[in-house]
Amino acid sequence: MRAGREGRGMYKQVLDPVSHSLGTSSIFAVLPLLSLFVLLGGVRMKAQWASLISLAVAVVVAIAVYGMPFGQALDAGAEGAAFGFFPIMWIVINALWIFNMTVETGDFAVLRRAFSSVSNDQRVQVVIIAFCFGALLEALAGFGTPVAICGVMLVGLGFRPIKAVAVALVADTAPVAFGAIAIPIITLAQITGLPKHALSQMVGRQVPFLAFLVPFVLVYMIDGRRGLRDSWPAALVAGGAFAVVQFATSNYISTELTDIFASLASAGALVALLRVWSPRAHKDSTVPVARPGGPAIAGGAQADAWLERRVGADEGRPLNTGAMLRAFVPYMIIIVVLGVCSLHAVALQLDKATNAITWPGLHVLNAKGKPPASEIYKLNWLTAAGSQLFVCGLLTSAALRVGPRRALAIYAATFKLLIWAIVTVCSVLALAYVMNLAGMTITLGMWAAGAGGFFAFLSPIVGWFGTAVTGSDTSSNSLFGALQVAAAHHAQLSPTLLAAANSSGGVLGKMVSPQNLAIGAAAVGLAGDEGDIFRKVIGWSLLFMLLMAVLVLLQSTGALSWMVP
């Protein structure tokens, strides 16, 4: 049975188009996602082709199974692709532009040496950069920025590119729920109608457990069990400080400042520890010490030579205070600009430039007869993190004395590097929009909600699924936030608990989302090898998701119900 239409060009979603059965309909609804993951992880197809083929599968299912008009299916995909470019890839392009300017001027070499001066042990460096510094970048920008920048920084420190991207992806988990100045939590509150503070409290009583564990996993990924034996104090201090401050800030201080405070506290605690302790080193250590490779602007042998010239250019100069301050200037600019723009009064003024557009050709009603919010495409020119990072790039070029012509050349090279990542991200977001507007996403969610009380266990998995598809915890909350609340009422569970679980589970889907894989791969010169990276992180993603599902299930019962605000 196909969904019906109301009026000419109108499409009304029917969530059980096959034999009026959510279960049977879900078999067809999951086909685009199944295609994507099989092609990416099983067939090892390049991400851009896997995403384009899966998009085609989504369009076919939308038309043939759900009865969505051909034109509307294409329009839905077009809106998703537009969203993939702006605001998502707009952030990544400008973030990498800033980074590439620091590489071009040699300031990245100074920054690399500054991190090395804290500790020359790569097990500690991965915690400082991927976990602490990455969390700060997630707090300020989000949307793949930490994976891109931290991945390249780790490569510059001698990590193999594929391992650098893998650890950057795994590290970018615990901060995600409060990332981009807590946009996922704010969006979840708007979608569900639940108090923002209550959601912040609940998420702050779930993700700190991840924050505590992640540094241990990063050390294990770098040097196995022996690395854990030798370096566990660094993981304990960094993860413990982050978890405690994340809990305290989200529950008692400020939702928006949660990750900023937590990342700075974690870095400060780790630096203080390293003044009195250092990890044991072994002559036959398995810690990678490969030479720098996989640059941010080129590829192949020529790229290796390019990066060696740029990253190694400063090695002979003294590491003085002035050079270190100059190296940190771009990140200081990012913190100040994004921090000021996040202030409520400033954000209100900037938001006046936002244009809300009803996407041409889309005339969709959901099962309740209302148009879905995703029909509206917002061009938030000034409040978009990418636009603010573009301003940061202009200020950085002035601070580092990069002339306009040189800055433009670096921008063009950065864009050229990201071409296939842009194709991948836009294709996956197009797929997500087709699934969402056709009703496939809600079909899958409603089918899972039929589990009753056990849905507390499945709730984080739904969030994981949403982020794995869209690459964004914010988008996952937009897709499934209201569904989680409805399922909670149906199963007599806490709406706050399940809504928060959607966001907390969603953070674990970020490391396997095709667009984040593409962003990380492109940043270190591994475009086309996304399937290999996927296989390195999928196990950790599933393990953490299982732990979060068990935690939420316990919080829904008498065992840990006292944790629910």
Coordinates of C-alpha atoms in Angstrom, one line a residue:
M1 CA 0.0 0.0 0.0
R2 CA 1.3 3.4 -0.9
A3 CA 0.9 6.7 1.0
G4 CA -1.8 9.0 -0.2
R5 CA -1.7 12.6 -1.3
E6 CA -3.9 15.5 -0.3
G7 CA -4.4 17.9 -3.1
R8 CA -2.2 18.4 -6.1
G9 CA 1.5 18.0 -5.3
M10 CA 0.8 17.2 -1.7
Y11 CA 2.4 14.2 0.0
K12 CA 1.1 12.8 3.3
Q13 CA 3.3 10.4 5.2
V14 CA 2.0 7.0 6.0
L15 CA 4.3 5.2 8.4
D16 CA 3.1 1.7 7.7
P17 CA 2.8 1.6 3.9
V18 CA 3.5 -2.2 3.6
S19 CA 0.5 -4.3 4.8
H20 CA -0.2 -1.7 7.5
S21 CA 2.7 -3.2 9.5
L22 CA 5.4 -1.2 11.1
G23 CA 7.7 -4.3 11.2
T24 CA 7.3 -5.2 7.6
S25 CA 7.6 -1.5 6.5
S26 CA 10.8 -1.2 8.6
I27 CA 12.4 -3.9 6.4
F28 CA 12.1 -1.6 3.4
A29 CA 12.8 1.6 5.4
V30 CA 16.2 0.3 6.6
L31 CA 17.4 -0.6 3.1
P32 CA 19.1 2.7 2.4
L33 CA 21.1 2.5 5.6
L34 CA 21.9 -1.1 5.2
S35 CA 23.2 -0.4 1.7
L36 CA 25.3 2.4 3.0
F37 CA 27.0 0.4 5.7
V38 CA 27.5 -2.7 3.6
L39 CA 29.0 -0.8 0.7
L40 CA 31.2 1.2 3.1
G41 CA 32.3 -1.4 5.6
G42 CA 31.8 -4.7 3.6
V43 CA 32.5 -3.9 0.0
R44 CA 35.1 -1.2 0.9
M45 CA 33.6 1.1 -1.7
K46 CA 34.7 4.7 -1.6
A47 CA 32.4 6.8 0.6
Q48 CA 31.3 9.2 -2.2
W49 CA 30.1 6.3 -4.4
A50 CA 28.6 4.3 -1.5
S51 CA 26.6 7.4 -0.4
L52 CA 25.4 8.2 -3.9
I53 CA 24.2 4.6 -4.4
S54 CA 22.5 4.6 -1.1
L55 CA 20.9 7.9 -1.9
A56 CA 19.5 6.3 -5.0
V57 CA 18.2 3.3 -2.9
A58 CA 16.4 5.8 -0.6
V59 CA 14.8 7.6 -3.5
V60 CA 13.6 4.3 -5.0
V61 CA 12.1 3.2 -1.6
A62 CA 10.5 6.6 -1.1
I63 CA 8.8 6.4 -4.5
A64 CA 8.0 2.7 -4.9
V65 CA 7.2 1.8 -1.3
Y66 CA 6.1 5.0 0.4
G67 CA 4.4 6.6 -2.7
M68 CA 6.3 9.8 -2.5
P69 CA 6.1 11.7 -5.8
F70 CA 9.2 11.6 -7.8
G71 CA 9.7 15.4 -7.9
Q72 CA 9.3 15.7 -4.1
A73 CA 11.8 12.9 -3.5
L74 CA 14.3 14.8 -5.6
D75 CA 13.4 18.1 -3.8
A76 CA 13.9 16.4 -0.4
G77 CA 17.3 15.2 -1.5
A78 CA 18.3 18.6 -2.8
E79 CA 17.4 20.3 0.5
G80 CA 19.5 17.7 2.3
A81 CA 22.4 18.3 0.0
A82 CA 22.1 22.0 0.6
F83 CA 22.1 21.5 4.3
G84 CA 25.2 19.3 4.0
F85 CA 27.1 22.1 2.4
F86 CA 25.7 24.9 4.5
P87 CA 26.2 24.9 7.4
I88 CA 28.0 21.6 7.9
M89 CA 30.8 21.6 5.2
W90 CA 31.0 25.4 5.5
I91 CA 32.3 24.8 9.0
V92 CA 34.9 22.3 7.9
I93 CA 36.2 24.3 4.9
N94 CA 36.9 27.3 7.0
A95 CA 38.3 25.4 10.0
L96 CA 40.7 23.6 7.7
W97 CA 41.6 26.9 5.9
I98 CA 42.7 28.4 9.3
F99 CA 44.7 25.3 10.0
N100 CA 46.3 25.2 6.6
M101 CA 47.4 28.8 7.0
T102 CA 49.2 27.9 10.2
V103 CA 50.9 25.0 8.4
E104 CA 51.9 27.3 5.4
T105 CA 53.4 29.9 7.8
G106 CA 55.3 27.3 9.9
D107 CA 53.3 28.1 13.0
F108 CA 51.9 24.6 13.2
A109 CA 55.5 23.4 13.6
V110 CA 55.7 25.6 16.7
L111 CA 52.4 24.4 18.0
R112 CA 53.5 20.8 17.5
R113 CA 56.7 21.4 19.4
A114 CA 54.7 23.1 22.1
F115 CA 52.6 20.0 22.6
S116 CA 55.7 17.9 22.4
S117 CA 57.3 20.1 25.1
V118 CA 54.5 19.1 27.5
S119 CA 55.3 15.5 26.9
N120 CA 57.2 13.7 24.1
D121 CA 55.2 10.5 24.9
Q122 CA 52.7 9.9 22.1
R123 CA 50.3 8.2 24.5
V124 CA 50.0 11.4 26.5
Q125 CA 50.0 13.5 23.3
V126 CA 46.9 11.7 22.0
V127 CA 45.1 12.5 25.2
I128 CA 46.1 16.2 25.2
I129 CA 45.3 16.8 21.5
A130 CA 42.5 14.4 20.5
F131 CA 40.7 14.4 23.9
C132 CA 41.4 17.8 25.6
F133 CA 42.0 20.1 22.7
G134 CA 39.5 18.2 20.5
A135 CA 36.8 18.7 23.2
L136 CA 37.5 22.4 23.2
L137 CA 37.1 22.6 19.4
E138 CA 33.9 20.5 19.7
A139 CA 32.6 22.9 22.3
L140 CA 33.2 25.9 20.1
A141 CA 32.4 24.6 16.5
G142 CA 31.4 21.0 16.4
F143 CA 30.3 19.4 13.1
G144 CA 33.5 17.5 12.3
T145 CA 35.9 20.3 13.1
P146 CA 37.8 18.4 15.9
V147 CA 38.2 15.4 13.7
A148 CA 39.7 17.4 10.9
I149 CA 42.0 19.6 12.9
C150 CA 43.1 17.0 15.5
G151 CA 43.6 14.3 12.9
V152 CA 46.1 16.5 11.0
M153 CA 47.8 17.7 14.2
L154 CA 48.4 14.0 15.2
V155 CA 49.8 13.2 11.8
G156 CA 52.2 16.1 12.2
L157 CA 53.3 14.6 15.5
G158 CA 54.2 11.3 13.8
F159 CA 51.1 9.2 14.0
R160 CA 50.1 7.2 11.0
P161 CA 47.2 8.9 9.2
I162 CA 44.7 6.1 9.6
K163 CA 45.4 5.8 13.3
A164 CA 45.3 9.6 13.7
V165 CA 41.8 9.8 12.2
A166 CA 40.6 6.8 14.2
V167 CA 41.6 8.2 17.6
A168 CA 40.3 11.6 16.7
L169 CA 36.9 10.0 15.8
V170 CA 36.8 8.0 19.1
A171 CA 37.9 11.0 21.1
D172 CA 35.1 13.1 19.6
T173 CA 32.3 11.4 21.6
A174 CA 31.7 12.6 25.2
P175 CA 31.9 16.4 24.2
V176 CA 29.4 16.1 21.4
A177 CA 26.1 16.4 23.4
F178 CA 27.2 19.8 24.6
G179 CA 29.1 20.7 21.4
A180 CA 28.8 23.9 19.4
I181 CA 27.8 25.8 22.5
A182 CA 25.3 23.1 23.5
I183 CA 23.3 23.3 20.3
P184 CA 22.2 19.6 20.5
I185 CA 20.6 20.2 24.0
I186 CA 19.0 23.5 23.0
T187 CA 17.5 21.8 19.9
L188 CA 16.3 18.9 21.9
A189 CA 14.5 21.2 24.3
Q190 CA 12.8 23.1 21.4
I191 CA 11.7 19.8 19.7
T192 CA 10.4 18.1 22.9
G193 CA 9.1 21.1 24.9
L194 CA 11.0 19.8 27.9
P195 CA 13.0 22.2 30.1
K196 CA 16.5 22.8 28.8
H197 CA 18.0 22.6 32.3
A198 CA 16.4 19.3 33.1
L199 CA 17.7 17.8 29.8
S200 CA 21.2 19.3 30.5
Q201 CA 21.1 17.6 34.0
M202 CA 20.1 14.3 32.6
V203 CA 22.7 14.2 29.8
G204 CA 25.2 15.4 32.4
R205 CA 24.5 12.3 34.4
Q206 CA 25.1 10.0 31.4
V207 CA 27.9 11.2 29.1
P208 CA 30.5 11.8 31.9
F209 CA 30.8 8.0 32.2
L210 CA 32.0 8.1 28.5
A211 CA 34.3 11.0 29.2
F212 CA 36.0 9.0 32.0
L213 CA 36.5 5.9 29.8
V214 CA 37.6 7.5 26.5
P215 CA 41.2 8.5 27.4
F216 CA 41.8 4.9 28.5
V217 CA 40.6 3.7 25.1
L218 CA 42.8 6.2 23.3
V219 CA 45.9 5.0 25.1
Y220 CA 44.9 1.4 24.3
M221 CA 44.5 2.2 20.6
I222 CA 48.0 3.7 20.5
D223 CA 49.9 1.2 22.6
G224 CA 47.7 -1.7 23.7
R225 CA 47.6 -3.1 27.2
R226 CA 51.2 -2.2 28.0
G227 CA 50.4 1.4 27.2
L228 CA 47.5 1.3 29.7
R229 CA 49.8 -0.1 32.4
D230 CA 52.4 2.6 31.8
S231 CA 50.1 5.6 31.1
W232 CA 46.9 5.0 33.1
P233 CA 47.5 8.0 35.4
A234 CA 47.3 10.4 32.4
A235 CA 44.1 8.8 31.3
L236 CA 42.6 8.8 34.8
V237 CA 43.4 12.4 35.5
A238 CA 42.2 13.7 32.1
G239 CA 39.1 11.6 32.0
G240 CA 38.3 12.1 35.6
A241 CA 38.7 15.9 35.5
F242 CA 36.6 16.1 32.4
A243 CA 33.8 13.9 33.8
V244 CA 33.6 15.7 37.1
V245 CA 33.5 19.2 35.6
Q246 CA 31.1 18.2 32.8
F247 CA 28.7 16.8 35.4
A248 CA 29.0 19.8 37.7
T249 CA 28.8 22.5 34.9
S250 CA 25.8 20.8 33.2
N251 CA 23.9 20.3 36.4
Y252 CA 24.7 23.5 38.4
I253 CA 26.3 26.2 36.3
S254 CA 25.6 26.5 32.5
T255 CA 24.6 24.2 29.7
E256 CA 26.4 26.3 27.1
L257 CA 29.7 26.4 28.9
T258 CA 29.8 22.8 29.9
D259 CA 32.4 21.5 27.4
I260 CA 34.5 24.6 27.5
F261 CA 35.0 24.3 31.2
A262 CA 35.4 20.6 31.1
S263 CA 38.0 20.6 28.3
L264 CA 40.1 23.4 30.0
A265 CA 39.9 21.6 33.3
S266 CA 41.0 18.3 31.8
A267 CA 44.0 19.9 30.0
G268 CA 45.0 21.9 33.1
A269 CA 44.8 18.8 35.3
L270 CA 46.9 16.7 32.9
V271 CA 49.6 19.4 32.5
A272 CA 49.7 19.7 36.4
L273 CA 50.2 15.9 36.6
L274 CA 53.0 15.9 34.0
R275 CA 55.0 18.3 36.2
V276 CA 55.4 15.5 38.8
W277 CA 54.9 12.3 36.8
S278 CA 55.8 10.9 33.4
P279 CA 54.9 7.6 31.8
R280 CA 57.4 4.7 31.6
A281 CA 59.1 4.3 28.3
H282 CA 60.3 1.1 26.7
K283 CA 63.0 0.6 24.1
D284 CA 60.8 -1.7 22.1
S285 CA 57.7 0.4 22.4
T286 CA 55.0 -0.2 19.8
V287 CA 54.0 3.5 19.9
P288 CA 54.2 4.8 16.3
V289 CA 57.0 7.1 15.5
A290 CA 56.5 7.4 11.8
R291 CA 57.6 10.6 10.0
P292 CA 55.0 13.2 9.3
G293 CA 52.8 12.4 6.3
G294 CA 49.3 12.9 4.9
P295 CA 49.1 16.7 4.7
A296 CA 46.1 19.0 4.9
I297 CA 46.5 20.4 1.4
A298 CA 47.9 17.9 -1.0
G299 CA 48.4 14.1 -1.6
G300 CA 51.0 11.5 -2.6
A301 CA 54.8 11.8 -2.5
Q302 CA 54.6 15.5 -3.4
A303 CA 52.3 15.9 -0.3
D304 CA 54.8 14.2 2.0
A305 CA 57.6 16.5 0.9
W306 CA 55.3 19.5 1.2
L307 CA 54.4 18.6 4.8
E308 CA 57.9 17.8 5.8
R309 CA 59.1 21.2 4.5
R310 CA 56.3 23.1 6.3
V311 CA 56.1 21.1 9.6
G312 CA 59.8 20.7 9.9
A313 CA 60.6 24.3 8.8
D314 CA 60.7 25.6 12.4
E315 CA 62.5 22.8 14.1
G316 CA 65.8 24.7 14.3
R317 CA 64.4 27.8 15.9
P318 CA 64.2 28.4 19.6
L319 CA 60.8 27.7 21.1
N320 CA 60.4 31.1 22.8
T321 CA 57.3 32.6 24.4
G322 CA 56.6 34.9 21.4
A323 CA 56.6 32.0 18.9
M324 CA 54.4 30.0 21.1
L325 CA 51.9 32.8 21.5
R326 CA 51.8 33.4 17.8
A327 CA 51.2 29.6 17.2
F328 CA 48.2 29.7 19.6
V329 CA 46.8 33.0 18.2
P330 CA 44.4 31.3 15.7
Y331 CA 42.8 29.2 18.4
M332 CA 42.6 32.2 20.8
I333 CA 40.8 34.1 18.0
I334 CA 38.4 31.1 17.5
I335 CA 37.7 31.0 21.2
V336 CA 37.1 34.8 21.5
V337 CA 35.0 35.2 18.3
L338 CA 32.8 32.1 18.8
G339 CA 32.5 32.9 22.5
V340 CA 31.3 36.5 21.8
C341 CA 29.0 35.3 19.1
S342 CA 27.4 32.8 21.5
L343 CA 26.4 35.5 23.9
H344 CA 22.6 35.8 24.0
A345 CA 22.4 39.5 23.1
V346 CA 24.9 39.2 20.3
A347 CA 23.3 36.0 18.9
L348 CA 19.9 37.8 18.8
Q349 CA 21.4 40.6 16.7
L350 CA 23.2 38.2 14.4
D351 CA 20.2 36.1 13.9
K352 CA 18.3 39.0 12.3
A353 CA 20.2 38.2 9.1
T354 CA 18.8 34.7 9.0
N355 CA 16.5 33.8 6.1
A356 CA 14.0 31.0 6.6
I357 CA 13.0 29.5 3.2
T358 CA 10.3 27.0 2.6
W359 CA 12.1 24.6 0.2
P360 CA 10.6 25.0 -3.3
G361 CA 8.6 22.0 -4.5
L362 CA 8.2 20.4 -1.1
H363 CA 4.6 20.0 0.1
V364 CA 4.7 17.3 2.8
L365 CA 2.3 16.6 5.7
N366 CA 3.3 14.2 8.5
A367 CA 1.0 11.5 9.9
K368 CA -0.7 14.2 12.1
G369 CA -1.4 16.4 9.1
K370 CA 1.2 19.0 9.9
P371 CA 4.2 20.1 7.7
P372 CA 7.5 18.8 9.1
A373 CA 10.0 21.4 10.4
S374 CA 12.6 20.0 7.9
E375 CA 10.7 21.6 5.0
I376 CA 12.2 25.0 6.2
Y377 CA 15.8 25.7 5.2
K378 CA 17.5 28.3 7.2
L379 CA 20.3 30.4 5.8
N380 CA 21.7 31.7 9.1
W381 CA 24.5 33.7 7.5
L382 CA 25.9 35.2 10.6
T383 CA 25.0 32.7 13.4
A384 CA 26.4 29.7 11.4
A385 CA 29.7 28.5 13.0
G386 CA 31.2 28.3 9.6
S387 CA 30.6 32.0 8.9
Q388 CA 32.1 32.9 12.3
L389 CA 35.1 30.6 11.5
F390 CA 35.5 32.5 8.1
V391 CA 35.8 35.7 10.1
C392 CA 38.3 33.9 12.3
G393 CA 40.2 33.0 9.2
L394 CA 40.4 36.6 8.0
L395 CA 41.7 37.7 11.5
T396 CA 44.2 34.8 11.5
S397 CA 45.5 35.8 8.0
A398 CA 46.1 39.3 9.4
A399 CA 47.6 38.1 12.6
L400 CA 50.0 35.7 10.9
R401 CA 50.7 38.2 8.1
V402 CA 49.3 36.0 5.3
G403 CA 48.6 38.3 2.3
P404 CA 45.2 38.2 0.6
R405 CA 46.6 36.5 -2.5
R406 CA 48.3 33.8 -0.5
A407 CA 45.3 33.3 1.8
L408 CA 43.1 32.9 -1.2
A409 CA 45.4 30.3 -2.8
I410 CA 45.4 28.3 0.5
Y411 CA 41.6 28.6 0.6
A412 CA 41.3 27.2 -3.0
A413 CA 43.7 24.4 -2.2
T414 CA 41.7 23.5 0.9
F415 CA 38.4 23.5 -1.1
K416 CA 40.0 21.3 -3.7
L417 CA 41.1 18.8 -1.1
L418 CA 37.6 18.6 0.3
I419 CA 35.7 18.0 -3.0
W420 CA 35.0 14.3 -2.4
A421 CA 34.3 14.9 1.2
I422 CA 31.7 17.5 0.2
V423 CA 30.1 15.1 -2.2
T424 CA 29.9 12.4 0.5
V425 CA 28.5 14.7 3.1
C426 CA 25.9 16.3 0.8
S427 CA 24.9 12.8 -0.5
V428 CA 24.4 11.4 3.0
L429 CA 22.4 14.4 4.2
A430 CA 20.3 14.1 1.0
L431 CA 19.7 10.5 2.0
A432 CA 18.7 11.5 5.5
Y433 CA 16.2 14.1 4.2
V434 CA 14.6 11.7 1.8
M435 CA 14.2 9.2 4.6
N436 CA 12.9 11.8 7.0
L437 CA 10.4 13.5 4.6
A438 CA 9.2 10.2 3.1
G439 CA 8.5 8.9 6.6
M440 CA 11.1 6.1 6.7
T441 CA 13.0 7.4 9.7
I442 CA 9.8 7.7 11.8
T443 CA 8.8 4.2 10.7
L444 CA 12.0 2.8 12.1
G445 CA 11.7 4.8 15.3
M446 CA 8.0 3.9 15.9
W447 CA 8.8 0.2 15.3
A448 CA 11.5 0.3 17.9
A449 CA 9.2 2.2 20.4
G450 CA 6.8 -0.8 20.3
A451 CA 9.2 -2.6 22.8
G452 CA 7.4 -1.0 25.8
G453 CA 9.5 -0.7 28.9
F454 CA 12.5 -2.3 27.2
F455 CA 12.6 0.8 25.0
A456 CA 14.7 2.4 27.6
F457 CA 17.5 0.0 26.4
L458 CA 16.7 0.8 22.8
S459 CA 16.4 4.5 23.3
P460 CA 20.2 5.3 23.0
I461 CA 20.4 3.0 20.0
V462 CA 17.8 5.1 18.2
G463 CA 19.9 8.2 18.9
W464 CA 23.0 6.4 17.7
F465 CA 21.2 5.5 14.5
G466 CA 20.1 9.1 13.9
T467 CA 23.6 10.5 14.3
A468 CA 25.2 7.6 12.3
V469 CA 23.0 8.7 9.4
T470 CA 23.1 12.5 9.7
G471 CA 26.5 12.9 11.3
S472 CA 25.0 15.3 13.8
D473 CA 23.7 14.8 17.3
T474 CA 21.6 17.9 16.7
S475 CA 20.0 16.4 13.7
S476 CA 19.4 13.1 15.5
N477 CA 17.6 15.1 18.3
S478 CA 15.5 16.9 15.7
L479 CA 14.5 13.6 14.1
F480 CA 13.8 11.5 17.2
G481 CA 13.4 13.9 20.1
A482 CA 9.6 14.0 19.9
L483 CA 9.4 10.3 19.2
Q484 CA 11.4 9.5 22.4
V485 CA 9.0 11.6 24.5
A486 CA 5.9 9.9 22.9
A487 CA 7.4 6.5 23.4
A488 CA 8.2 7.4 27.1
H489 CA 4.6 8.4 27.7
H490 CA 3.4 5.2 26.0
A491 CA 5.7 3.0 28.1
Q492 CA 5.2 5.0 31.3
L493 CA 8.9 6.0 31.4
S494 CA 10.5 9.4 32.1
P495 CA 10.3 11.7 29.0
T496 CA 13.4 13.5 30.3
L497 CA 15.4 10.3 30.6
L498 CA 14.6 9.0 27.1
A499 CA 15.0 12.4 25.4
A500 CA 18.4 12.7 27.0
A501 CA 19.2 9.2 26.1
N502 CA 18.7 10.0 22.4
S503 CA 21.4 12.7 22.7
S504 CA 23.7 10.6 24.8
G505 CA 23.4 7.6 22.5
G506 CA 23.7 9.9 19.5
V507 CA 27.2 11.0 20.4
L508 CA 28.4 7.4 19.8
G509 CA 27.1 7.3 16.3
K510 CA 29.3 10.3 15.3
M511 CA 32.5 8.2 14.9
V512 CA 30.9 6.0 12.3
S513 CA 28.8 8.5 10.3
P514 CA 30.0 8.6 6.7
Q515 CA 30.4 12.3 6.5
N516 CA 32.6 12.4 9.6
L517 CA 34.6 9.6 8.2
A518 CA 34.9 11.5 4.9
I519 CA 35.9 14.7 6.7
G520 CA 38.6 13.0 8.7
A521 CA 39.9 11.0 5.7
A522 CA 40.1 14.0 3.5
A523 CA 42.0 16.1 6.2
V524 CA 44.9 13.6 6.3
G525 CA 45.0 12.7 2.7
L526 CA 43.2 9.4 2.9
A527 CA 40.1 10.2 0.8
G528 CA 38.7 7.0 -0.5
D529 CA 39.9 4.9 2.5
E530 CA 36.9 5.7 4.7
G531 CA 36.0 2.0 4.8
D532 CA 39.3 1.1 6.5
I533 CA 38.8 3.8 9.1
F534 CA 35.2 2.6 9.6
R535 CA 36.4 -0.8 10.5
K536 CA 38.8 0.6 13.1
V537 CA 36.1 2.5 15.0
I538 CA 32.9 0.5 14.6
G539 CA 33.8 -1.9 17.4
W540 CA 34.3 1.0 19.9
S541 CA 31.1 2.7 18.7
L542 CA 29.1 -0.5 19.3
L543 CA 30.7 -1.2 22.7
F544 CA 30.1 2.3 24.0
M545 CA 26.5 2.2 22.7
L546 CA 25.9 -1.1 24.6
L547 CA 27.3 0.4 27.8
M548 CA 25.1 3.5 27.4
A549 CA 22.0 1.4 26.6
V550 CA 22.6 -0.6 29.9
L551 CA 23.1 2.6 31.8
V552 CA 19.8 4.1 30.5
L553 CA 18.0 0.9 31.2
L554 CA 19.2 0.9 34.8
Q555 CA 18.3 4.6 35.2
S556 CA 14.7 3.7 34.1
T557 CA 14.4 1.1 36.9
G558 CA 14.8 1.3 40.7
A559 CA 18.5 0.6 40.4
L560 CA 19.5 4.0 39.2
S561 CA 16.2 5.9 39.0
W562 CA 17.5 8.4 41.6
M563 CA 19.7 9.8 38.9
V564 CA 16.7 11.1 36.9
P565 CA 16.0 14.8 37.8

